[in-house]
Short mmCIF file of C-alpha atoms and ligand atoms in Angstrom, two decimals:
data_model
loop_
_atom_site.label_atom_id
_atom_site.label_comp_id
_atom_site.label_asym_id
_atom_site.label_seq_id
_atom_site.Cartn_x
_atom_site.Cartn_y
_atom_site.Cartn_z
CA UNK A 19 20.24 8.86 8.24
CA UNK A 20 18.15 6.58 6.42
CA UNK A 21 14.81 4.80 6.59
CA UNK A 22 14.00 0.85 6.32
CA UNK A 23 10.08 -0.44 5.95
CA UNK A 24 9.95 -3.89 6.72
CA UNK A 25 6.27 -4.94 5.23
CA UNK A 26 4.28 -7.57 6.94
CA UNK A 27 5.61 -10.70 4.93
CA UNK A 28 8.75 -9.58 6.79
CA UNK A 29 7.61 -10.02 10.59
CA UNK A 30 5.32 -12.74 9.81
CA UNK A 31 6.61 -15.76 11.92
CA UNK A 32 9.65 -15.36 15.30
CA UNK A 33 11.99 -16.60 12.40
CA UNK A 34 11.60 -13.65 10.07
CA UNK A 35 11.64 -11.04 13.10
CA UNK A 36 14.99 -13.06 13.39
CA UNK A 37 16.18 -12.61 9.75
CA UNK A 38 15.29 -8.40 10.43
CA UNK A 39 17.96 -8.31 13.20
CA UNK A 40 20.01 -10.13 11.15
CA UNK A 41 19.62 -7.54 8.03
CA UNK A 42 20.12 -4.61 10.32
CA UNK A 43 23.51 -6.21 12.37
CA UNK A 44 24.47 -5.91 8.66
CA UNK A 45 23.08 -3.32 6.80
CA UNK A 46 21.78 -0.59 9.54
CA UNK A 47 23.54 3.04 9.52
CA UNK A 48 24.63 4.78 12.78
CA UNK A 49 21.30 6.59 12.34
CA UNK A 50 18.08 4.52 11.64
CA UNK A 51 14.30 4.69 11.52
CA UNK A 52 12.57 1.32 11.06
CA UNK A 53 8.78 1.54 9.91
CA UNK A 54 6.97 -1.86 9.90
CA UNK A 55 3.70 -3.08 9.23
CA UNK A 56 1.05 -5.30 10.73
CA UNK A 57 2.49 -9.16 10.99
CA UNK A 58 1.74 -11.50 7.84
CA UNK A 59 -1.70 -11.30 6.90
CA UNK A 60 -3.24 -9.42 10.48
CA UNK A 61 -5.06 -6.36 8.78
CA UNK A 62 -6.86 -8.92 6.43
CA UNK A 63 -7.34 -10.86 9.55
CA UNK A 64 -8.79 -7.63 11.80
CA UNK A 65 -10.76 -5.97 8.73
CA UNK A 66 -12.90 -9.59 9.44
CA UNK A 67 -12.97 -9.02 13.29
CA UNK A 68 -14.47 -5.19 12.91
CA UNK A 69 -16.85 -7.08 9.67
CA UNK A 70 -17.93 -9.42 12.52
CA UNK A 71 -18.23 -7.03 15.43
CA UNK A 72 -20.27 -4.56 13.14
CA UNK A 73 -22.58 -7.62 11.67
CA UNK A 74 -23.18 -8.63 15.50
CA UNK A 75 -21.79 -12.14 14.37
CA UNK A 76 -21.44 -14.67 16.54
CA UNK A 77 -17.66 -15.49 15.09
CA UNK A 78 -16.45 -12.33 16.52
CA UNK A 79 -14.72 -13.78 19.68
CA UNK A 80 -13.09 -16.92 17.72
CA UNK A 81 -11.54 -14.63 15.02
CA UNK A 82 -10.40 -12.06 17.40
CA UNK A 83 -8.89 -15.11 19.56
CA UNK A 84 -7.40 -16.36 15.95
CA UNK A 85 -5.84 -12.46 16.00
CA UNK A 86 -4.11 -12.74 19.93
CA UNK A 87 -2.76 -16.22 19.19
CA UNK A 88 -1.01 -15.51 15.97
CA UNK A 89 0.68 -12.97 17.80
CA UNK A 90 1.18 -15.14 21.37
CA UNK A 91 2.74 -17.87 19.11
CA UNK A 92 5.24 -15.22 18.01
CA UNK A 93 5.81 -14.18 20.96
CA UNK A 94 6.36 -17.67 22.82
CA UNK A 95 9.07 -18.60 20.08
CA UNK A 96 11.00 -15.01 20.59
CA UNK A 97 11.04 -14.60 23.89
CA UNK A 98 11.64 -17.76 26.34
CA UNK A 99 11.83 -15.59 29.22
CA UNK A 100 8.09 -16.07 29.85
CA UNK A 101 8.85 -12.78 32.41
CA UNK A 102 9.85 -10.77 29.87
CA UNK A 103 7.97 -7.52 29.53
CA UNK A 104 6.90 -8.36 25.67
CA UNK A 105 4.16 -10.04 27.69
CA UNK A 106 2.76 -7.17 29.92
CA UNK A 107 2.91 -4.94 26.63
CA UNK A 108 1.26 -7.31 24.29
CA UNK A 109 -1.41 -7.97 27.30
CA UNK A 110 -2.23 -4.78 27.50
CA UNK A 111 -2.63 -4.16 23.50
CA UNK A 112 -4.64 -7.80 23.19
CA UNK A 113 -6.97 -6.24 26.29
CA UNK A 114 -6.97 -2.86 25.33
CA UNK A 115 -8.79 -4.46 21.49
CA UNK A 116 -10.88 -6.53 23.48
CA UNK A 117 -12.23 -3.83 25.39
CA UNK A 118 -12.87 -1.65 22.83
CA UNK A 119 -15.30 -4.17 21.11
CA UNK A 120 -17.03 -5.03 24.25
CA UNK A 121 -19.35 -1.91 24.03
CA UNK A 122 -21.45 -1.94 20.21
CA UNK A 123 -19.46 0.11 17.47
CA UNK A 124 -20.32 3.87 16.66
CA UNK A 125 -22.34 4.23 13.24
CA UNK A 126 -19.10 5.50 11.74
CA UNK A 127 -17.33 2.34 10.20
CA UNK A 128 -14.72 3.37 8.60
CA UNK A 129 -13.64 6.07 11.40
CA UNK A 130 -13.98 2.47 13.79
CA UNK A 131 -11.79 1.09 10.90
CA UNK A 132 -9.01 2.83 11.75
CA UNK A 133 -9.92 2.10 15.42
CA UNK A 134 -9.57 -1.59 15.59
CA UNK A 135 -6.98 -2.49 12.55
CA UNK A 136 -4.15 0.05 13.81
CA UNK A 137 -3.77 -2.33 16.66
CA UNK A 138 -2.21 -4.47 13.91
CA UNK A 139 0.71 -2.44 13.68
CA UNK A 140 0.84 -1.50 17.67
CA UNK A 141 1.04 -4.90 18.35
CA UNK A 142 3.61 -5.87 15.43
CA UNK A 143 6.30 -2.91 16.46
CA UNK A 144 6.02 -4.06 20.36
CA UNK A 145 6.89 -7.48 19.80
CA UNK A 146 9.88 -6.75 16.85
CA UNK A 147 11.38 -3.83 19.05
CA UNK A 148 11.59 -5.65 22.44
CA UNK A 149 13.59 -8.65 20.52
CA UNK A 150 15.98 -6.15 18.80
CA UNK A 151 16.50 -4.72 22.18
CA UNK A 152 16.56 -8.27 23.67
CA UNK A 153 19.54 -8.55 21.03
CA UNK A 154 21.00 -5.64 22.32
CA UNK A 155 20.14 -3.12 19.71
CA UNK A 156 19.87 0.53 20.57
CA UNK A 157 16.13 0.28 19.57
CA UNK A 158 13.86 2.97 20.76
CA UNK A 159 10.01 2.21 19.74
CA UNK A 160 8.02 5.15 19.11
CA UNK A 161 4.42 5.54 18.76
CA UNK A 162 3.51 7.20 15.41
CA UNK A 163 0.60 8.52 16.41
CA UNK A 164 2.14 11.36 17.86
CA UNK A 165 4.59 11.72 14.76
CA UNK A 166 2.21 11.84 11.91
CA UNK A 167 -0.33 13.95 12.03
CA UNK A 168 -3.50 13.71 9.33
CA UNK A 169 -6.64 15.19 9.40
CA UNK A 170 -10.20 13.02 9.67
CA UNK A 171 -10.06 11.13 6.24
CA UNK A 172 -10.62 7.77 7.74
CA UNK A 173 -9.11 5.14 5.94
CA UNK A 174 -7.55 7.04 3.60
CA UNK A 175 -6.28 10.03 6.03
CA UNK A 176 -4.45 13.40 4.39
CA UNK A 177 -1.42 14.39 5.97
CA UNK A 178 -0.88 17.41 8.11
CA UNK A 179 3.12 18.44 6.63
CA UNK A 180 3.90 21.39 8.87
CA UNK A 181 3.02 19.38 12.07
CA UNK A 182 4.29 16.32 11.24
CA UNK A 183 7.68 18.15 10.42
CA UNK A 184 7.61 19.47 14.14
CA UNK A 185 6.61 16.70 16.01
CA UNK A 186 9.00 14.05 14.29
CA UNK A 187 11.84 16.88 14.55
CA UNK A 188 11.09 17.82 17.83
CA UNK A 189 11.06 13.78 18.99
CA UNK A 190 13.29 11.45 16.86
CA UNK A 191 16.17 14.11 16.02
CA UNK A 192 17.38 14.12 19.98
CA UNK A 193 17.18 10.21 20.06
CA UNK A 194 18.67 10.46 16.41
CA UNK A 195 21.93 12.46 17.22
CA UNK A 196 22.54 11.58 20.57
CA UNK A 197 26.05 11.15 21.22
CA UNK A 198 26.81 6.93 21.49
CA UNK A 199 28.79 5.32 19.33
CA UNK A 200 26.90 2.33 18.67
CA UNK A 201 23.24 2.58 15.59
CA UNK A 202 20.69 4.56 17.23
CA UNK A 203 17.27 2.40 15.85
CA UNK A 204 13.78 4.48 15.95
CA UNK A 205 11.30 1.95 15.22
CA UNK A 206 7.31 2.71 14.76
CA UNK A 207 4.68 1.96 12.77
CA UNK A 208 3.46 2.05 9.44
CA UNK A 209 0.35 2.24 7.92
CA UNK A 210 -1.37 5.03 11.10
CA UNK A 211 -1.00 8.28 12.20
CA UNK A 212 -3.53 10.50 14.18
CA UNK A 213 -5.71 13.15 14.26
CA UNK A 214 -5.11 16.80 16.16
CA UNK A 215 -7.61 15.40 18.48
CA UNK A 216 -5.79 12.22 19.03
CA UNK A 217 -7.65 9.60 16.85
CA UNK A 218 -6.14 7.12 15.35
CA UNK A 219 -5.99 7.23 11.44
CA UNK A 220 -4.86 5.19 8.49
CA UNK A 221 -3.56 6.26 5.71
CA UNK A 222 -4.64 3.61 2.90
CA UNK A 223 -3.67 -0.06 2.51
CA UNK A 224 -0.38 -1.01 2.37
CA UNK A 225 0.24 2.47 3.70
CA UNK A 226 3.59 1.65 5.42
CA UNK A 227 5.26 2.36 2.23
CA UNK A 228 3.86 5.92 2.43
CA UNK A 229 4.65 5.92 6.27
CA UNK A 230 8.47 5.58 5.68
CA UNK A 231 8.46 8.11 2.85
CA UNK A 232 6.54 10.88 4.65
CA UNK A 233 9.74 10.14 7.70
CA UNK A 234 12.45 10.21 4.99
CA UNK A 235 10.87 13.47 3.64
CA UNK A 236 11.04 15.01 6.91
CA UNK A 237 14.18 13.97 7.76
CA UNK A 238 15.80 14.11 5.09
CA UNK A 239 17.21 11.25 4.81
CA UNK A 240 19.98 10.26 2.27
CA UNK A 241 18.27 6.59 1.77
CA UNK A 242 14.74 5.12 2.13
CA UNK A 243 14.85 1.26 1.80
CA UNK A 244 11.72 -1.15 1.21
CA UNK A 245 12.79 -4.66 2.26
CA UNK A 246 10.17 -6.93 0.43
CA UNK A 247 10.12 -10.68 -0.65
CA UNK A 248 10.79 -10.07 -4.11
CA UNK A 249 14.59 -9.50 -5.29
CA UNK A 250 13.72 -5.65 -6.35
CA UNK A 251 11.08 -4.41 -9.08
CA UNK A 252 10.29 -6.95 -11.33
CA UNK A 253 9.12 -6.10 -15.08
CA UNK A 254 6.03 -8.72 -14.33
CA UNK A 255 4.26 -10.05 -11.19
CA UNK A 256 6.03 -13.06 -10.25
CA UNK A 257 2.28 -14.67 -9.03
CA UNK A 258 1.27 -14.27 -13.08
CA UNK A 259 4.20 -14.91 -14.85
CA UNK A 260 6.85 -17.71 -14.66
CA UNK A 261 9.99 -15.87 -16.32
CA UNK A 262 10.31 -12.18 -14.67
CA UNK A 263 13.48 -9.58 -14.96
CA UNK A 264 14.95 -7.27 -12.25
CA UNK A 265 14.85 -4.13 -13.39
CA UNK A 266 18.17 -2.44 -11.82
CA UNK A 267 17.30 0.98 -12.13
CA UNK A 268 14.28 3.58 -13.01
CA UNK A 269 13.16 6.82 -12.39
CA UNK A 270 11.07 8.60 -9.90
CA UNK A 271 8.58 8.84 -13.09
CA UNK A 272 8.55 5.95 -14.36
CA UNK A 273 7.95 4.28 -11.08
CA UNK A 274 4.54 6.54 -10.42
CA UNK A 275 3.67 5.44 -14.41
CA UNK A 276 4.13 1.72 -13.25
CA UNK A 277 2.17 1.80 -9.81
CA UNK A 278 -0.47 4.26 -11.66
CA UNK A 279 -1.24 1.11 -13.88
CA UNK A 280 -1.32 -1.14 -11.34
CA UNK A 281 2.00 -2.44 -10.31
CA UNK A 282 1.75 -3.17 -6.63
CA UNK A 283 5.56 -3.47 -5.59
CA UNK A 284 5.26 -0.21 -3.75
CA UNK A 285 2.33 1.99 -2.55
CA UNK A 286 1.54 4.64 -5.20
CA UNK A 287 1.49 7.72 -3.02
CA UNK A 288 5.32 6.74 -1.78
CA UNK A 289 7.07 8.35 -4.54
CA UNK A 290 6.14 11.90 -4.53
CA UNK A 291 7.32 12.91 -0.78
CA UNK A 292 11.29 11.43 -2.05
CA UNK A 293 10.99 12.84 -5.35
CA UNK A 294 10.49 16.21 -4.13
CA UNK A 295 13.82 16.08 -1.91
CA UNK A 296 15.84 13.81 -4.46
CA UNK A 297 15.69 10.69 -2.20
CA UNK A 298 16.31 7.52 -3.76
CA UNK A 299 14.56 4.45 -2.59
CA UNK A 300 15.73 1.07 -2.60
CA UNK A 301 13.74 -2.15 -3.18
CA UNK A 302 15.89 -4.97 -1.70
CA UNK A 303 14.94 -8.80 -0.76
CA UNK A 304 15.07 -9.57 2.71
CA UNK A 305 15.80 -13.13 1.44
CA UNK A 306 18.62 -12.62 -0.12
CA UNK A 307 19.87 -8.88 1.34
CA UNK A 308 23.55 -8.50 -0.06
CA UNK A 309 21.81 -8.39 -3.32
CA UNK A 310 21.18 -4.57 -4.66
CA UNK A 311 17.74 -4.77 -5.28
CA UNK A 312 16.65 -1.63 -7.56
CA UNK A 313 16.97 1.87 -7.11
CA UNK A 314 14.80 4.23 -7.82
CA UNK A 315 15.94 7.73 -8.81
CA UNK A 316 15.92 11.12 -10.64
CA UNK A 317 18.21 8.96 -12.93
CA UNK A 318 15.90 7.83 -16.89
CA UNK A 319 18.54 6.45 -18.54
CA UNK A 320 17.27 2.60 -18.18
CA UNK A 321 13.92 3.34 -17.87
CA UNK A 322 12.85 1.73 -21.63
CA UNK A 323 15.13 -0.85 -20.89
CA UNK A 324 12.85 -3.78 -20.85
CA UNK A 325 8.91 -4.26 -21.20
CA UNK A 326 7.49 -3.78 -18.00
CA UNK A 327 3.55 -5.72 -17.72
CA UNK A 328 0.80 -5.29 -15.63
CA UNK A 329 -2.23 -6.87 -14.95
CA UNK A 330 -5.58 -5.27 -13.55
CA UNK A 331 -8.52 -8.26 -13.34
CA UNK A 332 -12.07 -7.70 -12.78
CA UNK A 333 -12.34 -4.92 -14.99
CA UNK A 334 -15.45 -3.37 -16.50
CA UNK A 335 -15.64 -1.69 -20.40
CA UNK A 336 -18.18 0.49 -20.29
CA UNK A 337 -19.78 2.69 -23.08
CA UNK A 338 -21.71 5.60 -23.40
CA UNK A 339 -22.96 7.30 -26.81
CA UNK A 340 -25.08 10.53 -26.56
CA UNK A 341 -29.21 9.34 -27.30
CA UNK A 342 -29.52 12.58 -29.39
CA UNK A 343 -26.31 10.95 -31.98
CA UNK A 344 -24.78 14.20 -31.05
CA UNK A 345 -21.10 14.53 -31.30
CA UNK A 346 -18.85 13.23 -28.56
CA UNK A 347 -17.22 16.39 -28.01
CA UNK A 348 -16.20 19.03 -25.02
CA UNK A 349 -19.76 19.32 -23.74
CA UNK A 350 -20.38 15.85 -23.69
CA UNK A 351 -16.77 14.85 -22.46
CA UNK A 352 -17.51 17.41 -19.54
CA UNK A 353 -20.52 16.06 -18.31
CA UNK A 354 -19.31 12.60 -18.31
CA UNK A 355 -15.93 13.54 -16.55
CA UNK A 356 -18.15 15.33 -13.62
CA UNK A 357 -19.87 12.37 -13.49
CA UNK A 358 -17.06 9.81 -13.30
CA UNK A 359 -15.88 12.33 -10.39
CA UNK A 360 -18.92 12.32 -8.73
CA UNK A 361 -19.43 8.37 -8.44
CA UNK A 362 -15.75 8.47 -7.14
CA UNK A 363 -14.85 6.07 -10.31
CA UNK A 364 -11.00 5.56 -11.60
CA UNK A 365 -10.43 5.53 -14.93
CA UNK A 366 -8.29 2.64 -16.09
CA UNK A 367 -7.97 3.34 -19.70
CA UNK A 368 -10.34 5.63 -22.04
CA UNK A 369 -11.25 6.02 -25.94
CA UNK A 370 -13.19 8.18 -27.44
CA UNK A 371 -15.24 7.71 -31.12
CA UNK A 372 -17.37 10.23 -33.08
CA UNK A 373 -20.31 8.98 -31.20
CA UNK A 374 -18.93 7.05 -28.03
CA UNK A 375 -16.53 6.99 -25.11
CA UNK A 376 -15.70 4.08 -23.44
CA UNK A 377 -13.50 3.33 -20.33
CA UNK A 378 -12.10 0.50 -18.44
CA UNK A 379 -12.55 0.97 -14.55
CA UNK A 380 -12.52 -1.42 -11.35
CA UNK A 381 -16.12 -3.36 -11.22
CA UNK A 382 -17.77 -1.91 -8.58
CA UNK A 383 -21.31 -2.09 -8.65
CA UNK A 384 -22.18 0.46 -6.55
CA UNK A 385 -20.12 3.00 -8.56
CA UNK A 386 -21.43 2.01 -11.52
CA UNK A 387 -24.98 2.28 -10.62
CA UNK A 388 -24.29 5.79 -9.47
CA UNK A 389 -22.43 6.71 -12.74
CA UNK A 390 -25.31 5.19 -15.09
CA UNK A 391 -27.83 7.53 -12.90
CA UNK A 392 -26.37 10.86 -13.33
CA UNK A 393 -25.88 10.25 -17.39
CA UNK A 394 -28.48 7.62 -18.11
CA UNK A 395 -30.88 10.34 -19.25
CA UNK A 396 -28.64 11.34 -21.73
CA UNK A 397 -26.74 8.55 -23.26
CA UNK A 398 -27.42 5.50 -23.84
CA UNK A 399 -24.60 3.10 -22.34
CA UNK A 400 -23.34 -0.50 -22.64
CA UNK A 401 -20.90 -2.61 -20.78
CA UNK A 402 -18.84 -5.82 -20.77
CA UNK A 403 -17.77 -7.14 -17.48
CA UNK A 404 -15.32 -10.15 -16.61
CA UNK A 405 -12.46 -8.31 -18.31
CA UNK A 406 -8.52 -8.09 -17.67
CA UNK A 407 -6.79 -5.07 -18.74
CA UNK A 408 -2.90 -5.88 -19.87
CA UNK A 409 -0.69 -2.89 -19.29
CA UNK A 410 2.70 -3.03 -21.33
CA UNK A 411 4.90 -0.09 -20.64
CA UNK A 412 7.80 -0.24 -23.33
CA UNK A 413 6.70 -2.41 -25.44
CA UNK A 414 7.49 -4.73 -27.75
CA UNK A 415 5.88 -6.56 -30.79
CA UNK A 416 6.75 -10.12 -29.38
CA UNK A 417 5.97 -9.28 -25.85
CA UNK A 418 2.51 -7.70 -27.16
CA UNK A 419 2.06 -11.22 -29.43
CA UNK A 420 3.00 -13.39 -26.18
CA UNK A 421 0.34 -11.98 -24.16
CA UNK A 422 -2.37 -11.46 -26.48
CA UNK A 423 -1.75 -15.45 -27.91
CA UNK A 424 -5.19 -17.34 -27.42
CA UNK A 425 -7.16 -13.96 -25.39
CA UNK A 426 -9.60 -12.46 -27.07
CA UNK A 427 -9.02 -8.81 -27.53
CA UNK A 428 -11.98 -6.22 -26.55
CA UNK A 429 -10.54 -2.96 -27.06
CA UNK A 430 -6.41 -1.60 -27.24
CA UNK A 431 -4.86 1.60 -27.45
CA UNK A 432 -1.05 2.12 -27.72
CA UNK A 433 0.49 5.59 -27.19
CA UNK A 434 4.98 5.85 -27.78
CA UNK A 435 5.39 4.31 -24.15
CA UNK A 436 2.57 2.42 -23.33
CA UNK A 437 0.27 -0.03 -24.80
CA UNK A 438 -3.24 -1.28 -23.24
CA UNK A 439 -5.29 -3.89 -23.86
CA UNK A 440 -8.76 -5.30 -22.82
CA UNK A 441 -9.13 -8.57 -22.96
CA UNK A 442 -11.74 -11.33 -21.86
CA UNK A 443 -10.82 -12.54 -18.54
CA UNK A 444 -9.17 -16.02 -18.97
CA UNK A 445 -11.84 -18.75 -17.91
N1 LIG B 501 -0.70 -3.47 7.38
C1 LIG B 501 -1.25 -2.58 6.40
C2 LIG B 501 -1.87 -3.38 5.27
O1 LIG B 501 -1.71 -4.58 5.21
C3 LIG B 501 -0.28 -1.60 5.89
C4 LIG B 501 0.88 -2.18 5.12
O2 LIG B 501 1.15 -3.37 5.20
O3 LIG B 501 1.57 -1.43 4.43
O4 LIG B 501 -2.53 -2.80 4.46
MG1 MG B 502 1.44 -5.33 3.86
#
């Protein structure tokens, strides 16, 4: 049994819900589970319609209409048969949004987060599991809201293990094992999951990647694949840099190291649930799918291989020194942790001095404000904002030289693996 995510750069026009059947005529197992996401750029798209319905804006129709054509177009270019019941289903989803932002929203805006941009998902696995059946795949859709169950962490929901393990044994084994010859295909969502209660929850953006590993874990499957638009993991964001590698091969580890510092080719929390049963995930190009993409495994041996980069932007250096010129030692370091806890801050990259600690973390205002309240009193602090922070895992002297050439260097700190480096932001 294994598990394929197909993200939403994957569904995002009638041609690539094409290329999917195509991939899975060719690559599917007798026994499948197919998690996808919202279609193209639709949660972007509804995060505006729930801004606009919350601000009372007057754009709140148009964008939503923007949302049901998108998806109509889609539809039309799938499915000539303007009969076919892809249109009663998707009706009923479009009105079923509609309705739900007829009446004002509850104060609660990120529990009517997860309200409204779930339907991107709903409506995605409707339209791409009707046309694999319309192909005359064994394709059973499933709604995943009464696999995975979370508790009330809106937007960023916490999984319930023991009853997601019973409800996604108790309804995808049967359909799973039953006894035809031809690939049995469970498709649902990504990204959601619900409450005891029945509310709809998400679990984080670009979630789906977590979706498919919390199935694989309970299924143990042998496989979980991530079909993406990149040929595999790359050693640099192909957006930033013109001349990238594939990296063939890497470790559970190193892969958490890489998406701790900001790599984005798979969701950060994915790793641990097929770590912990030994399941290796693939990251293959649904471009070009007979090539092997990278796997991901207990296996280090090629983990140094090559210099791997990432970039964070928009990040802040600030820098706190103790008013009294006391030492910067446990005392101090324990007060400013709390505090960095309490304002809910990340900690990009840290250095400490006789006298001063400094960190590189996400600009965020708010967070910021709330940090500089609770220590203010007690050190005096300084920042620098407009920075990038260059993450080189494996490094090199000449890949360090290329990338610092022409920046101007704020702060760096190199440990055996991994070197860091904040830099002004390039204007
Ligand atoms: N559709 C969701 C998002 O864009 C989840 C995902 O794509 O993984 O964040
Ligand atoms: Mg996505």
């Amino acid at each position: 049994m294994k598990v394929f995510k197909f993200g939403g750069a994957s569904v995002k026009d009638a041609s690539a819900v094409k290329n999917i059947a195509s991939i899975l005529r060719n690559y599917a197992p007798k026994q499948l589970v197919v998690v996808v996401s919202a279609m193209g750029k639709t949660t972007n798209a509804l995060e505006k319609v729930l801004h606009a319905w919350f601000n009372n804006d007057e754009n709140l129709q148009q964008l939503l209409n923007d949302v049901i054509t998108y998806h109509q177009q889609v539809i039309a270019d799938l499915f000539p048969d303007k009969n076919h019941l892809v249109y009663f289903k998707t009706d009923l989803l479009f009105g079923e949004l509609e309705g739900h932002l007829c009446t004002p929203p509850t104060p609660n805006f990120d529990f009517e987060y997860d309200q409204v941009v779930s339907f991107g998902e709903l409506i995605s696995t409707t339209i791409v599991s009707e046309y694999l059946v319309s192909q005359g795949f064994n394709c059973q859709w499933f709604d995943v809201r009464n696999l995975i169950r979370t508790d009330d962490t809106w937007r960023d929901a916490g999984v319930d293990w023991v009853v997601t393990t019973e409800q996604v044994t108790k309804a995808l084994t049967p359909f799973l094992n039953s006894n035809s010859p031809e690939t049995h295909i469970a498709l649902t969502q990504g990204f959601i999951g619900a409450t005891g209660s029945g509310h709809t929850t998400t679990l984080g953006r670009e979630g789906s990647d977590y979706s498919a590993a919390i199935l694989s874990h309970v299924l143990n499957a042998t496989e979980m694949t991530v079909w993406k638009d990149v040929p595999g993991v790359l050693n640099a964001d192909p957006k930033f840099f013109q001349n990238t590698t594939l990296i063939n091969h890497i470790s559970y580890r190193e892969a958490i190291e890489l998406t701790y510092y900001g790599a984005s080719v798979i969701h950060p929390k994915t790793i641990k649930p097929l770590q912990n049963k030994s399941i290796p995930l693939k990251v293959r190009s649904f471009v070009s799918p007979a090539s092997p993409g990278t796997t991901i495994s207990a296996a280090t041996s090629e983990d140094d291989a090559i210099p791997s980069i990432i970039l964070k932007s928009n990040q802040v250096l600030l820098s706190f020194s103790p008013r009294d010129f006391s030492f910067i030692a446990e005392e101090n370091l324990s007060q400013i942790f709390s505090a960095l806890a309490a304002s809910g801050i990340r900690v990009n990259m840290m250095q400490v001095s006789a006298i001063s600690f400094s960190i590189c973390m996400d600009e965020n205002e708010r967070k910021m404000e709330k940090l500089t309240a609770l220590l203010g009193e007690k050190f005096a602090y300084r920042y620098n904002t407009g920075l990038q922070l260059i993450t080189v895992r494996h490094y090199d002297q000449l890949t360090i030289s290329r990338l610092l050439d022409g920046r101007q260097l704020i702060v760096e700190q190199r440990s055996r693996s991994t070197a860091q480096f904040a830099v002004l932001e390039k204007s």
